[in-house]
Amino acid sequence: MNLTGAISKRSLDHMTRGSLIRAMFERGRLLKEQVGAANVHDYSLGNPFNEPPPALVQAAQRMWADPRPGMHRYMSNVGFDDVREQIAASLNARHGLTHPLNKNHVIMSCGAAGALNVVLKGVLDPGDEVLVPRPYFVEYDFYVDNHNGVINPVETDANFLPDLNKLEAAIGPRTRVILIDSPNNPTGVIYPESFLRSLDELITRAEEKFGHYIYLLSDEPYAGLAYDGVTVPSVLKNVRHSIVGTSHSKDLGLAGERIGYIAFSPRIDDVQQLFNACALHTRTLGFINAPAVMQRVVAEFQGEVAGLADYEARRNLLYQELRGMGYQLVKPAGAFYMFPESPIPDDGIFISEALKRNLLAVPGYAFAGPGYFRLSFAERTLEDIARSLPVFRELATQYGLRGWV
Amino acid sequence: MNLTGAISKRSLDHMTRGSLIRAMFERGRLLKEQVGAANVHDYSLGNPFNEPPPALVQAAQRMWADPRPGMHRYMSNVGFDDVREQIAASLNARHGLTHPLNKNHVIMSCGAAGALNVVLKGVLDPGDEVLVPRPYFVEYDFYVDNHNGVINPVETDANFLPDLNKLEAAIGPRTRVILIDSPNNPTGVIYPESFLRSLDELITRAEEKFGHYIYLLSDEPYAGLAYDGVTVPSVLKNVRHSIVGTSHSKDLGLAGERIGYIAFSPRIDDVQQLFNACALHTRTLGFINAPAVMQRVVAEFQGEVAGLADYEARRNLLYQELRGMGYQLVKPAGAFYMFPESPIPDDGIFISEALKRNLLAVPGYAFAGPGYFRLSFAERTLEDIARSLPVFRELATQYGLRGWV
């Protein structure tokens, strides 16, 4: 007989929501089969290209070459004590934290996605709200829904900085989390220190108004990828009730190994209760603990970034050329994305036109930012970018952009 | 001001539910501090003692020593194609599957806990039911609640086999999953092939009655740990609508590395929809993918088991001695647990008495099996066991058990 319910209705809903982007990736895949991958200008994927630092690879090799009994066993769900102590010390030193973290403020995680899910599970009850500046990484919708929360996008200004008045107005009695991502996916914007300080004041006012904690949850996988010598301002330094979720996918080129951490501001009065809840959820959501060997491997490489100069050269070339052609865009200060305005209001149509010329990009509506499109230069070498420029130029001409070249 | 809501109410509920066991572990930890770990007979922890096979360690070392570009990057959320193909081929060969699996029936997971969460998310809508034979691994409560399901324990017989009539009677219109664990934690029981066949018929009848899929979800981290030369009967072979979630934590001694897989029966008509849902949830629950290097490492060691003879010798010694003292227990056929009857009805009191003699075990009520207690010999050497026997004997005498020694 024909049975129903092979998957849950909720799964079906999630799959439908993800289907537009999947269809686009599928078109890209087919295109590569048709014309050859080398002939496709693929700016759609955010897969970091950089390899881990050679010293890190050697450290991992040494660890496997000289096995210690018990090194692959379960440890505490929050990770190894010494690793967490090293990460706390590195954060304290790099950001000059006057309220220093110790190992009881760090939980090792399976990357940033694992970290965010654990924290959201720890703080959201059904119907609780998460505010997110728009445009935002589309997966946040799923992370929040996983834990029965509700996502509430907040407008940003022309520079993709959240409008503080609108943000404050959006905070209601069910708001538990403000979720940010700096350097930002998809815009590449870095939130300045002054903005974080204002955010701290805003959160304090809202907490006094509503009587409960409101956390700034900072998704920081791109924190190491900041250009022009900039250091990304620290939320732990500037925001009392902040929580960082991050990974070493991008800075250390370890995306496939699923290693990152959660760091809690010591200025959260109930930080140990929050830590304990997140320790429990690390276990019960099925992570159990971050991969053992990778914990020890990354501990020694805190603050290092592999491949930064390459990414910066790519950003410089692509930004300069697109500006010259007349594309309107904010210069990305970090990450490996840029988010230009679509030359026509319907970014879906623009992306289809680009696809006809073998150029793949993601429409802004996929990030709740219609009227824009996202370019990822994560996998594009300078040569790749140079080869793609005529296509960008053709599109600029087609839509009457006025450049200076 | 004092703020409320540092964690969600749901987190608080989960922490409270977990607190009895945590309190017990905490007492154990304090005891070890007081009298020295060597003087505590700790049968409470399920941390596998076995190291990975030396050839596996060498394979991992070679992989790091000869790095290939891209080996640490993101791959498909379901894992590497070649790894999944190898696992499918190994399952087909080891179990003689006449409905063979291929790579489209295997998703690499972050251990069994990750696998179960992904599958439950894929098939449960809020209020849907999961039937579990009692006693059961206490974490199942959390896994099911994570995805808003309801757990419904079903009685087992004197040999800890589910009563098929009671199981069938318990299936209702909201039942989506029957969750089993064989070899079982906490009982060590292996479900025989005839039982699985009956279960298949029972599920088919229930599916015809209710019109929707009902899956047998088999949690199999102990599948490699079967004693007396037994092979654990395959659910994929015997149950049409079966899904396996497993890990290499126990068979390959890799608990800390979080590597396992989900295997779907090819006889599920809508298996590709189910596969796609679980692929999406692997990503959106925050796992993204199973750790990259570990995927390739375990692919070559499918079906191998490290340390089996050691575990079996421990089981033999402990079982024989406890039986001789008059403890009532089912001989564990696999895993590294046994689940004797408490000599007195209140297993909590018995465990407290044992603790006074520096013997740690887990009361049965922690597994929804009051009146019993769980002993884990995962970390107990033959010498450890021998040293603990006088304590078991004292307790037997205290409660008037009649042994033959």
XYZ file of C-alpha atoms in Angstrom, chain B residues 28-43 355 357-360 380 384 387:
24
model
C 31.412 9.355 42.766
C 33.842 12.110 41.891
C 33.969 13.306 45.496
C 34.445 9.755 46.710
C 37.445 9.336 44.403
C 38.930 12.537 45.776
C 38.428 11.301 49.328
C 39.678 7.733 49.102
C 41.669 7.790 45.856
C 40.373 6.651 42.473
C 42.209 3.326 42.783
C 40.124 2.481 45.844
C 36.780 3.101 44.171
C 35.065 0.259 42.335
C 33.559 2.358 39.563
C 30.976 0.462 37.518
C 28.415 3.562 47.601
C 31.513 0.426 50.312
C 33.111 2.523 47.557
C 31.236 0.701 44.806
C 29.618 2.882 42.139
C 37.117 -2.403 34.690
C 39.652 -4.353 39.046
C 39.277 -6.601 43.739
